[in-house]
Coordinates of C-alpha atoms in Angstrom, one line a residue:
M394 CA -24.5 -8.4 -37.0
G395 CA -23.5 -9.7 -40.3
T396 CA -24.3 -10.3 -43.5
V397 CA -23.5 -13.2 -45.0
F398 CA -23.3 -14.5 -47.9
R399 CA -20.4 -16.7 -51.0
A400 CA -16.9 -16.2 -50.1
L401 CA -14.9 -13.6 -52.2
A402 CA -11.3 -13.7 -53.1
L403 CA -10.4 -10.0 -53.4
G404 CA -6.8 -8.9 -55.0
L405 CA -4.7 -6.8 -52.8
F406 CA -2.9 -3.5 -54.3
L407 CA -1.5 -2.0 -51.8
S408 CA -1.0 1.3 -53.5
S409 CA -4.1 1.7 -54.2
L410 CA -5.0 2.2 -50.5
L411 CA -3.2 5.4 -50.3
F412 CA -5.2 8.9 -51.9
S413 CA -5.1 12.6 -52.0
I414 CA -7.1 14.8 -49.9
A415 CA -9.3 17.9 -52.1
I416 CA -10.3 19.9 -48.9
S417 CA -12.4 22.7 -49.6
E418 CA -15.0 25.1 -47.4
P419 CA -17.6 26.4 -49.9
D420 CA -20.5 29.5 -48.7
D421 CA -22.9 27.1 -47.2
G422 CA -20.8 26.5 -43.8
L423 CA -20.2 22.9 -44.6
I424 CA -16.7 21.1 -44.1
R425 CA -15.9 19.0 -47.1
I426 CA -13.7 16.6 -47.1
G427 CA -13.0 15.1 -50.5
L428 CA -11.8 11.3 -51.6
K429 CA -10.7 9.7 -55.1
K430 CA -12.3 6.6 -55.8
L431 CA -10.9 3.3 -55.1
N432 CA -11.0 1.6 -58.6
L433 CA -11.3 -1.4 -59.4
D434 CA -8.3 -3.3 -60.8
Q435 CA -8.6 -5.6 -63.8
N436 CA -7.3 -8.0 -62.5
N437 CA -9.0 -8.3 -59.4
R438 CA -10.6 -12.1 -60.3
L439 CA -13.5 -11.9 -57.5
A440 CA -16.0 -12.7 -60.1
A441 CA -13.8 -15.8 -62.0
R442 CA -13.3 -16.8 -58.1
L443 CA -17.0 -16.2 -56.9
E444 CA -17.1 -20.2 -55.9
S445 CA -13.5 -21.3 -55.2
K446 CA -12.6 -22.5 -51.8
E447 CA -9.9 -20.4 -50.5
G448 CA -12.9 -17.3 -51.3
E449 CA -15.0 -19.6 -49.0
E450 CA -12.4 -17.3 -46.3
L451 CA -12.4 -14.4 -48.0
R452 CA -16.1 -13.5 -47.6
A453 CA -15.7 -11.3 -44.6
S454 CA -14.2 -8.5 -47.2
I455 CA -18.4 -7.4 -48.2
R456 CA -20.0 -9.0 -44.6
R457 CA -20.8 -7.0 -41.5
Y458 CA -18.0 -6.1 -39.3
S459 CA -20.3 -4.9 -36.0
P460 CA -20.5 -7.2 -33.2
R461 CA -23.2 -9.1 -32.5
G462 CA -25.3 -8.4 -30.0
K463 CA -24.1 -9.4 -26.4
T464 CA -22.1 -8.3 -26.4
V465 CA -15.4 24.2 -30.9
N466 CA -15.6 24.2 -34.0
N467 CA -18.0 27.5 -35.1
A468 CA -18.8 25.6 -38.5
E469 CA -23.1 24.0 -37.3
T470 CA -22.0 20.5 -39.6
D471 CA -19.1 18.8 -40.4
I472 CA -18.9 16.6 -43.7
V473 CA -16.9 13.4 -44.3
A474 CA -16.7 12.1 -47.9
L475 CA -17.0 8.1 -48.1
K476 CA -15.5 5.9 -50.8
N477 CA -17.7 3.2 -52.2
Y478 CA -15.9 0.1 -53.0
M479 CA -18.2 -1.9 -54.9
D480 CA -21.3 -1.3 -54.0
A481 CA -20.5 -3.3 -50.3
Q482 CA -17.8 -0.9 -48.4
Y483 CA -18.1 2.3 -48.0
F484 CA -15.2 4.6 -45.6
G485 CA -13.8 7.3 -45.0
E486 CA -10.5 8.9 -43.5
I487 CA -9.7 9.9 -40.2
G488 CA -6.3 11.3 -38.4
V489 CA -5.7 10.3 -35.1
G490 CA -2.7 12.1 -33.1
T491 CA -0.9 15.2 -33.3
P492 CA -0.2 15.4 -36.1
P493 CA -2.8 13.3 -37.2
Q494 CA -1.5 9.6 -38.6
K495 CA -4.8 9.1 -41.4
F496 CA -6.7 6.1 -41.6
T497 CA -9.4 4.7 -43.5
V498 CA -12.3 3.3 -41.4
I499 CA -15.8 2.8 -41.4
F500 CA -17.9 4.5 -39.8
D501 CA -20.5 1.3 -38.3
T502 CA -24.0 2.7 -36.8
G503 CA -24.0 -1.3 -36.0
S504 CA -20.5 -0.4 -33.3
S505 CA -19.6 2.3 -30.7
N506 CA -16.1 1.3 -30.6
L507 CA -13.3 3.0 -32.4
W508 CA -10.4 1.0 -33.5
V509 CA -7.3 0.8 -35.5
P510 CA -4.5 -0.9 -36.2
S511 CA -1.1 -0.6 -33.7
T512 CA 2.2 -0.6 -34.7
K513 CA 2.5 -3.8 -31.4
C514 CA 0.7 -6.0 -33.5
Y515 CA 3.6 -8.4 -34.3
F516 CA 2.0 -11.9 -35.1
S517 CA -1.5 -10.6 -37.4
V518 CA -0.7 -10.5 -41.1
S519 CA -3.6 -8.2 -41.5
C520 CA -1.6 -5.6 -39.0
F521 CA 1.5 -5.4 -41.7
F522 CA -1.1 -4.0 -44.9
H523 CA -2.6 -1.3 -43.0
T524 CA -1.3 2.1 -41.3
K525 CA -0.6 1.5 -37.7
Y526 CA -0.6 4.0 -35.2
K527 CA 2.4 4.8 -33.1
S528 CA 1.6 6.9 -29.7
S529 CA 5.3 7.7 -30.1
Q530 CA 4.3 10.2 -32.5
S531 CA 2.0 12.1 -30.7
S532 CA 2.5 15.3 -28.6
T533 CA -1.8 14.3 -27.0
Y534 CA -1.3 10.9 -26.5
K535 CA -2.0 9.1 -23.2
K536 CA -1.8 6.0 -21.4
N537 CA -4.2 4.1 -20.6
G538 CA -3.9 0.6 -21.1
K539 CA -7.2 -1.6 -20.4
S540 CA -7.4 -4.3 -22.5
A541 CA -10.1 -5.0 -25.1
A542 CA -11.4 -7.5 -27.2
I543 CA -14.4 -6.9 -29.6
Q544 CA -16.2 -10.4 -31.3
Y545 CA -17.6 -9.6 -34.8
G546 CA -20.4 -11.5 -37.0
T547 CA -17.3 -12.2 -39.2
G548 CA -14.2 -11.6 -37.1
A549 CA -12.1 -10.5 -34.0
I550 CA -9.6 -8.0 -32.5
S551 CA -7.6 -7.4 -29.4
G552 CA -5.4 -5.0 -28.1
F553 CA -5.8 -2.5 -25.7
V554 CA -7.3 1.3 -24.4
S555 CA -5.5 4.3 -25.8
E556 CA -6.8 8.0 -25.4
D557 CA -5.7 11.1 -28.0
S558 CA -7.7 13.5 -30.6
V559 CA -9.0 12.3 -32.7
K560 CA -9.7 14.6 -35.9
I561 CA -12.6 13.6 -38.4
G562 CA -13.5 16.3 -41.3
G563 CA -12.6 19.5 -39.8
L564 CA -13.4 18.9 -36.5
V565 CA -10.9 17.4 -33.3
V566 CA -12.4 15.6 -30.7
K567 CA -9.8 15.1 -28.4
D568 CA -9.0 12.8 -25.2
Q569 CA -10.7 10.0 -27.3
E570 CA -10.2 6.0 -26.2
F571 CA -10.0 4.1 -28.8
I572 CA -8.3 0.3 -29.5
E573 CA -5.0 -0.3 -30.8
A574 CA -5.5 -3.2 -31.6
T575 CA -2.9 -5.7 -31.4
S576 CA -4.2 -9.5 -32.9
E577 CA -6.3 -9.6 -36.2
P578 CA -6.6 -13.0 -36.7
G579 CA -7.6 -15.0 -39.9
V580 CA -8.5 -12.7 -43.2
T581 CA -11.2 -11.3 -42.7
F582 CA -9.6 -7.7 -42.0
L583 CA -7.0 -8.7 -44.2
V584 CA -8.5 -8.5 -47.0
A585 CA -10.9 -5.0 -46.2
K586 CA -9.5 -2.0 -47.9
F587 CA -10.1 0.2 -44.6
D588 CA -7.7 0.0 -41.5
G589 CA -10.3 0.5 -39.0
I590 CA -13.5 0.8 -37.4
L591 CA -15.5 3.9 -36.0
G592 CA -19.1 2.6 -34.7
L593 CA -21.7 5.8 -34.1
G594 CA -24.2 3.2 -32.2
F595 CA -25.1 4.0 -28.3
K596 CA -22.2 3.7 -25.7
E597 CA -24.8 0.8 -24.3
I598 CA -23.2 -1.4 -26.7
S599 CA -19.7 -0.1 -26.3
V600 CA -16.7 -2.8 -25.2
G601 CA -15.4 -1.9 -21.6
N602 CA -18.1 1.3 -21.8
S603 CA -15.7 3.3 -23.4
T604 CA -17.5 6.6 -24.4
P605 CA -18.0 6.9 -28.3
V606 CA -17.0 9.7 -30.6
W607 CA -19.7 10.4 -31.6
Y608 CA -21.0 11.2 -27.5
N609 CA -17.7 13.3 -27.5
M610 CA -18.3 16.1 -30.3
L611 CA -21.6 16.8 -28.4
K612 CA -20.0 17.1 -24.9
Q613 CA -16.8 19.1 -26.9
G614 CA -19.7 21.6 -28.5
L615 CA -18.2 20.3 -31.7
I616 CA -21.3 20.4 -33.3
K617 CA -24.8 22.0 -33.1
E618 CA -27.2 19.9 -33.7
P619 CA -27.6 16.1 -31.9
V620 CA -28.0 14.6 -35.7
F621 CA -25.7 12.7 -38.2
S622 CA -26.5 11.7 -41.6
F623 CA -25.5 9.0 -44.6
W624 CA -25.8 9.2 -47.9
L625 CA -24.4 6.0 -49.8
N626 CA -23.7 6.6 -53.6
R627 CA -24.6 3.4 -55.5
N628 CA -22.9 4.2 -58.1
V629 CA -19.9 2.6 -58.6
G630 CA -18.4 4.2 -61.7
D631 CA -18.8 7.4 -60.1
E632 CA -15.8 9.6 -58.1
Q633 CA -17.5 9.8 -54.9
G634 CA -18.6 7.5 -52.7
G635 CA -21.2 9.2 -50.7
E636 CA -21.0 11.8 -47.5
I637 CA -21.8 11.0 -43.7
V638 CA -22.8 14.8 -42.3
F639 CA -22.3 15.3 -38.7
G640 CA -24.1 18.4 -36.9
G641 CA -26.9 18.0 -39.8
S642 CA -28.1 16.7 -43.3
D643 CA -26.7 18.5 -47.2
P644 CA -30.6 18.5 -49.0
N645 CA -28.9 17.9 -52.2
H646 CA -28.9 14.0 -50.7
Y647 CA -32.3 13.2 -50.6
K648 CA -35.7 14.5 -51.6
G649 CA -39.1 15.0 -49.9
Q650 CA -39.2 14.9 -46.5
H651 CA -38.3 11.9 -44.4
T652 CA -40.2 9.5 -42.4
Y653 CA -39.3 9.7 -39.0
V654 CA -39.1 6.6 -36.4
P655 CA -38.3 6.0 -32.8
V656 CA -36.0 4.4 -31.9
T657 CA -37.2 1.5 -29.2
Q658 CA -34.0 0.2 -27.8
K659 CA -31.2 1.8 -27.1
G660 CA -27.8 0.4 -28.3
Y661 CA -27.8 -0.1 -32.2
W662 CA -30.5 2.2 -34.1
Q663 CA -33.4 0.2 -33.6
F664 CA -36.6 0.9 -34.3
E665 CA -40.5 -1.4 -35.1
M666 CA -40.4 -2.4 -39.0
G667 CA -44.4 -3.1 -40.6
D668 CA -44.8 -5.9 -43.4
V669 CA -42.7 -7.2 -46.3
L670 CA -44.0 -6.5 -49.5
I671 CA -43.1 -9.3 -52.5
D672 CA -44.2 -7.5 -55.9
G673 CA -46.7 -5.9 -54.1
K674 CA -48.6 -8.0 -51.7
E675 CA -48.0 -8.3 -48.3
S676 CA -45.8 -11.6 -46.6
G677 CA -47.7 -11.6 -43.5
Y678 CA -44.5 -12.4 -41.6
C679 CA -44.2 -8.9 -39.6
S680 CA -47.7 -8.0 -39.6
G681 CA -48.0 -8.2 -36.1
G682 CA -44.2 -6.1 -36.0
C683 CA -40.8 -6.8 -36.6
S684 CA -38.3 -5.0 -35.1
A685 CA -35.0 -3.3 -37.3
I686 CA -31.8 -1.5 -37.2
A687 CA -30.3 1.2 -40.2
D688 CA -26.9 -0.3 -40.1
S689 CA -24.1 1.2 -42.2
G690 CA -21.6 -1.4 -41.9
T691 CA -23.6 -4.5 -43.1
S692 CA -23.5 -4.5 -46.9
L693 CA -26.7 -6.3 -47.6
L694 CA -30.2 -6.4 -45.5
A695 CA -30.4 -9.2 -43.6
G696 CA -34.0 -10.7 -42.0
P697 CA -35.4 -13.9 -40.6
T698 CA -34.6 -17.1 -42.5
T699 CA -38.5 -17.9 -43.2
V700 CA -39.6 -14.5 -45.2
I701 CA -36.1 -14.2 -46.6
T702 CA -36.7 -17.2 -48.4
M703 CA -39.8 -16.0 -49.5
I704 CA -38.3 -13.3 -50.8
N705 CA -35.2 -15.4 -52.6
H706 CA -37.8 -17.6 -54.5
A707 CA -39.6 -15.0 -55.7
I708 CA -36.7 -13.4 -57.4
G709 CA -35.7 -16.8 -58.7
A710 CA -32.4 -17.1 -56.2
S711 CA -30.7 -20.3 -56.2
G712 CA -29.7 -21.2 -52.7
V713 CA -28.9 -25.2 -51.2
V714 CA -31.6 -27.9 -50.6
S715 CA -32.2 -28.3 -46.7
K716 CA -33.0 -31.6 -46.1
E717 CA -34.7 -31.3 -43.1
C718 CA -36.7 -28.7 -44.3
K719 CA -37.6 -30.9 -47.5
S720 CA -38.1 -34.3 -44.5
V721 CA -40.1 -31.9 -42.7
V722 CA -42.7 -30.9 -45.4
D723 CA -42.5 -35.1 -46.7
K724 CA -43.7 -35.9 -43.2
Y725 CA -45.4 -33.2 -41.6
G726 CA -46.7 -31.0 -44.4
Q727 CA -50.4 -32.9 -45.0
T728 CA -50.6 -32.6 -41.0
I729 CA -49.6 -29.1 -40.9
M730 CA -52.3 -28.4 -43.5
D731 CA -54.5 -29.7 -41.8
L732 CA -53.9 -28.5 -38.6
L733 CA -54.0 -24.8 -40.3
L734 CA -57.3 -25.3 -41.7
A735 CA -58.9 -26.4 -38.6
E736 CA -57.5 -23.2 -37.4
A737 CA -54.9 -24.4 -34.6
K738 CA -52.9 -21.5 -33.1
P739 CA -49.9 -21.3 -35.7
K740 CA -47.6 -21.0 -33.6
K741 CA -48.7 -24.0 -31.4
I742 CA -49.0 -26.4 -34.4
C743 CA -44.9 -27.9 -34.6
S744 CA -45.2 -28.3 -31.0
Q745 CA -48.6 -30.7 -31.0
I746 CA -46.6 -32.5 -33.7
G747 CA -43.7 -33.2 -32.2
L748 CA -41.1 -31.2 -33.6
C749 CA -40.7 -28.2 -31.1
T750 CA -41.2 -27.4 -27.3
F751 CA -44.1 -24.2 -26.8
D752 CA -42.6 -22.2 -24.3
G753 CA -45.9 -19.8 -24.2
T754 CA -44.7 -17.3 -27.2
R755 CA -43.1 -19.9 -29.5
G756 CA -41.7 -23.3 -30.6
V757 CA -37.9 -24.0 -29.4
S758 CA -35.7 -27.3 -30.5
G759 CA -36.2 -29.7 -27.6
A760 CA -33.8 -32.3 -26.7
I761 CA -35.8 -35.1 -29.0
E762 CA -34.0 -38.1 -28.0
S763 CA -32.7 -40.6 -30.7
V764 CA -33.9 -43.6 -31.2
V765 CA -32.5 -46.8 -32.3
D766 CA -33.6 -48.5 -36.0
E767 CA -32.7 -52.1 -34.7
K768 CA -32.8 -53.5 -38.5
E769 CA -30.3 -51.0 -39.0
G770 CA -28.7 -50.6 -36.3
R771 CA -28.0 -46.4 -36.4
S772 CA -29.4 -44.0 -34.5
S773 CA -32.0 -42.2 -36.2
G774 CA -33.5 -39.2 -34.0
M775 CA -34.8 -35.8 -35.4
S776 CA -32.3 -32.7 -35.5
E777 CA -32.9 -30.1 -33.5
A778 CA -33.1 -28.1 -37.2
M779 CA -36.6 -30.0 -38.0
C780 CA -38.3 -27.2 -34.9
P781 CA -36.9 -24.2 -37.3
A782 CA -37.7 -25.8 -40.4
C783 CA -41.9 -26.8 -39.4
E784 CA -42.0 -23.0 -38.4
M785 CA -41.1 -21.7 -41.8
A786 CA -43.2 -24.7 -43.4
V787 CA -46.3 -23.2 -41.0
V788 CA -45.6 -19.5 -42.3
W789 CA -45.7 -20.8 -45.5
M790 CA -48.6 -22.5 -46.0
Q791 CA -50.4 -19.9 -43.8
N792 CA -49.4 -17.4 -46.4
Q793 CA -50.9 -19.4 -49.1
L794 CA -54.2 -20.6 -47.8
K795 CA -55.0 -16.7 -47.1
Q796 CA -53.7 -16.9 -51.4
N797 CA -56.6 -19.1 -51.5
K798 CA -54.4 -21.9 -53.1
T799 CA -54.8 -25.2 -53.5
Q800 CA -53.5 -28.2 -51.3
D801 CA -51.8 -29.5 -54.0
H802 CA -50.1 -26.2 -55.0
I803 CA -48.7 -25.5 -51.6
L804 CA -47.5 -28.7 -50.6
N805 CA -45.0 -28.2 -54.0
Y806 CA -44.8 -24.1 -53.2
V807 CA -43.0 -25.6 -49.8
N808 CA -40.6 -27.8 -51.4
E809 CA -39.7 -25.3 -53.7
L810 CA -39.0 -23.1 -50.7
C811 CA -37.1 -25.9 -49.2
E812 CA -34.9 -25.8 -52.3
K813 CA -34.4 -21.8 -52.1
L814 CA -33.0 -22.2 -48.5
P815 CA -29.8 -20.4 -48.0
S816 CA -26.5 -22.2 -47.8
P817 CA -24.9 -22.6 -44.9
M818 CA -22.6 -19.5 -45.4
G819 CA -25.9 -17.4 -46.3
Q820 CA -25.8 -16.7 -50.2
S821 CA -28.0 -17.1 -52.8
A822 CA -27.1 -15.9 -56.4
V823 CA -28.9 -14.8 -59.1
D824 CA -29.2 -15.0 -63.3
C825 CA -27.8 -11.3 -64.0
A826 CA -30.1 -11.8 -67.4
S827 CA -32.8 -12.1 -65.3
I828 CA -32.7 -8.8 -63.2
S829 CA -34.7 -6.8 -65.1
S830 CA -38.1 -9.2 -64.6
M831 CA -37.8 -9.7 -61.0
P832 CA -40.2 -8.4 -58.8
S833 CA -39.9 -5.0 -56.3
V834 CA -39.5 -5.7 -52.6
S835 CA -40.9 -3.7 -49.9
L836 CA -40.4 -2.3 -46.3
T837 CA -42.9 -1.2 -44.5
I838 CA -41.4 2.0 -42.1
G839 CA -43.7 4.6 -39.9
G840 CA -46.6 3.5 -42.1
K841 CA -45.4 4.3 -45.3
K842 CA -44.3 1.5 -48.6
F843 CA -39.9 1.9 -49.1
D844 CA -39.9 0.1 -52.2
L845 CA -36.8 -2.0 -53.8
A846 CA -36.3 -2.6 -57.3
P847 CA -33.9 -5.4 -58.4
K848 CA -31.5 -2.7 -59.5
E849 CA -31.0 -1.7 -55.9
Y850 CA -30.9 -5.4 -53.9
I851 CA -28.8 -7.0 -55.8
L852 CA -25.4 -7.1 -56.0
K853 CA -23.3 -7.5 -59.4
V854 CA -19.9 -8.2 -59.6
G855 CA -17.7 -8.0 -62.7
E856 CA -18.5 -7.4 -66.3
G857 CA -19.8 -9.7 -68.7
A858 CA -19.3 -13.4 -69.1
Q859 CA -17.5 -13.2 -66.2
A860 CA -20.2 -11.3 -63.7
Q861 CA -21.9 -12.8 -60.7
C862 CA -25.1 -11.7 -59.3
I863 CA -25.5 -12.0 -55.4
S864 CA -29.5 -11.2 -53.8
G865 CA -29.1 -8.6 -51.5
F866 CA -30.8 -10.7 -49.2
T867 CA -29.9 -12.6 -46.6
G868 CA -30.8 -15.0 -44.2
L869 CA -29.9 -14.3 -40.2
D870 CA -32.2 -15.2 -37.0
I871 CA -32.4 -13.3 -33.9
P872 CA -33.7 -15.3 -30.9
P873 CA -36.5 -13.4 -29.0
P874 CA -36.0 -11.2 -27.2
R875 CA -34.0 -9.3 -29.0
G876 CA -35.6 -10.7 -32.4
P877 CA -36.6 -11.4 -34.8
L878 CA -34.4 -8.4 -35.8
W879 CA -34.1 -7.3 -39.2
I880 CA -30.7 -5.3 -40.4
L881 CA -31.2 -2.8 -43.0
G882 CA -27.4 -2.0 -44.2
D883 CA -26.0 -0.7 -47.3
I884 CA -28.5 -2.3 -49.7
F885 CA -31.2 -0.3 -48.0
M886 CA -29.5 3.2 -47.1
G887 CA -28.1 3.6 -50.7
R888 CA -32.0 3.5 -51.9
Y889 CA -32.8 5.9 -49.0
H890 CA -30.8 8.7 -47.3
T891 CA -30.8 7.9 -43.7
V892 CA -30.7 10.5 -40.7
F893 CA -29.7 9.2 -37.1
D894 CA -31.3 12.1 -34.8
Y895 CA -29.6 11.8 -30.9
G896 CA -31.3 14.3 -29.7
K897 CA -35.1 13.2 -30.9
L898 CA -33.9 9.6 -30.8
R899 CA -35.2 9.0 -34.0
V900 CA -34.4 7.4 -37.8
G901 CA -35.5 8.7 -40.6
F902 CA -35.4 7.5 -44.7
A903 CA -36.1 9.6 -47.5
E904 CA -35.2 8.8 -51.3
A905 CA -31.5 9.4 -51.8
A906 CA -30.7 11.6 -54.7

């Protein structure tokens, strides 16, 4: 699932990719691997180049890297420390082969495969800037050879499957299938501060039906409890970036009890979420329930564009004017208002006015034929974007009518929301000086409200006059039956310690400590 926002240009500081390792085994029986923090080089022009043209192609460094939907150790727990790169990438170290060849990887709950660059990657520039696996140097390597390819939200890799031992913390998983990446086209992984990805999702979304590392940990009896948990440290200045614990959780990193919700669909760690509140007021968008996933591989918090736009409007985020949206409001705003007041069914309104075709559950863009303007001699047909724009306008107006706003106020409000729609790249920027006055945003999970304060949902890049602040909310529209779907990435998981309970098929959240 891809979080999407303004391109970011990152300087490549190759010498800083190697870190010393501190291994300790305290009396609590947990195996910890300490990693030094990656310091941001002062020469990095990220903030200053946020709006640059070349930066448009490099935004993937803080976006999501998991695929789109089609696509015996005596210790009871194993702990892997994580690095935090600008609150946007969290990665830790693993070893592949015997002796272990070290790689930094994203531990990604939104995908299920393990891959690292291969020495046979000859023609992708990205491979030259990252550690590569050498099968000839491993005594436990086994040839497989099946071809494999993964299409991510912000990039792609392809290569072939191999088998070898994988060391994670103090555990060694034997005969693990993984992908040797021989092609990493584009710049997505070129600017990444990690070498590969280790997926922690369910086997149902594993490319090539490979058994995920997590499954083999359990099968080989390496951990006692079928649970793993994430603590993501959102303090960029701290040495430790976070921690993933296999086999349990560390009570030092959360407060109180976890609120658990059942997994509703295996693949991603998916569960049901209740309504979204903006400054304590219900948006009404998820009053009937929405699906969500907890995704450590996504930097931001993604959701349906309709309600994301409402949030970004409330926090003062600026986007790009949507001509289709403003056109719908200008031509059909009053009609939509009248139909809502007449208590027409909201889901059918856009089909009633001819902008959508109702499929029984929702409106879909119809094949609206263009007509020729005889005077101007040009096509003046409806854009397919008019249908989703109309449906957004219906939701926005319905929300305002529930608050007893006047019709003039509602039309002005909806026009303002149109202007807050994010750009095609998905980003929305805010004034850094206004963070303290922004409203809270809350998600309802398991009947409990989980609040996000402005300092927790704004990603600040740079310092002083060069600082840029980006909204942590980005629009991503996934159609039924899979969607609408919310993706709770690092913005949320940094605020709330997250437990992934494979044994009881549930996800738990508690305030991070």
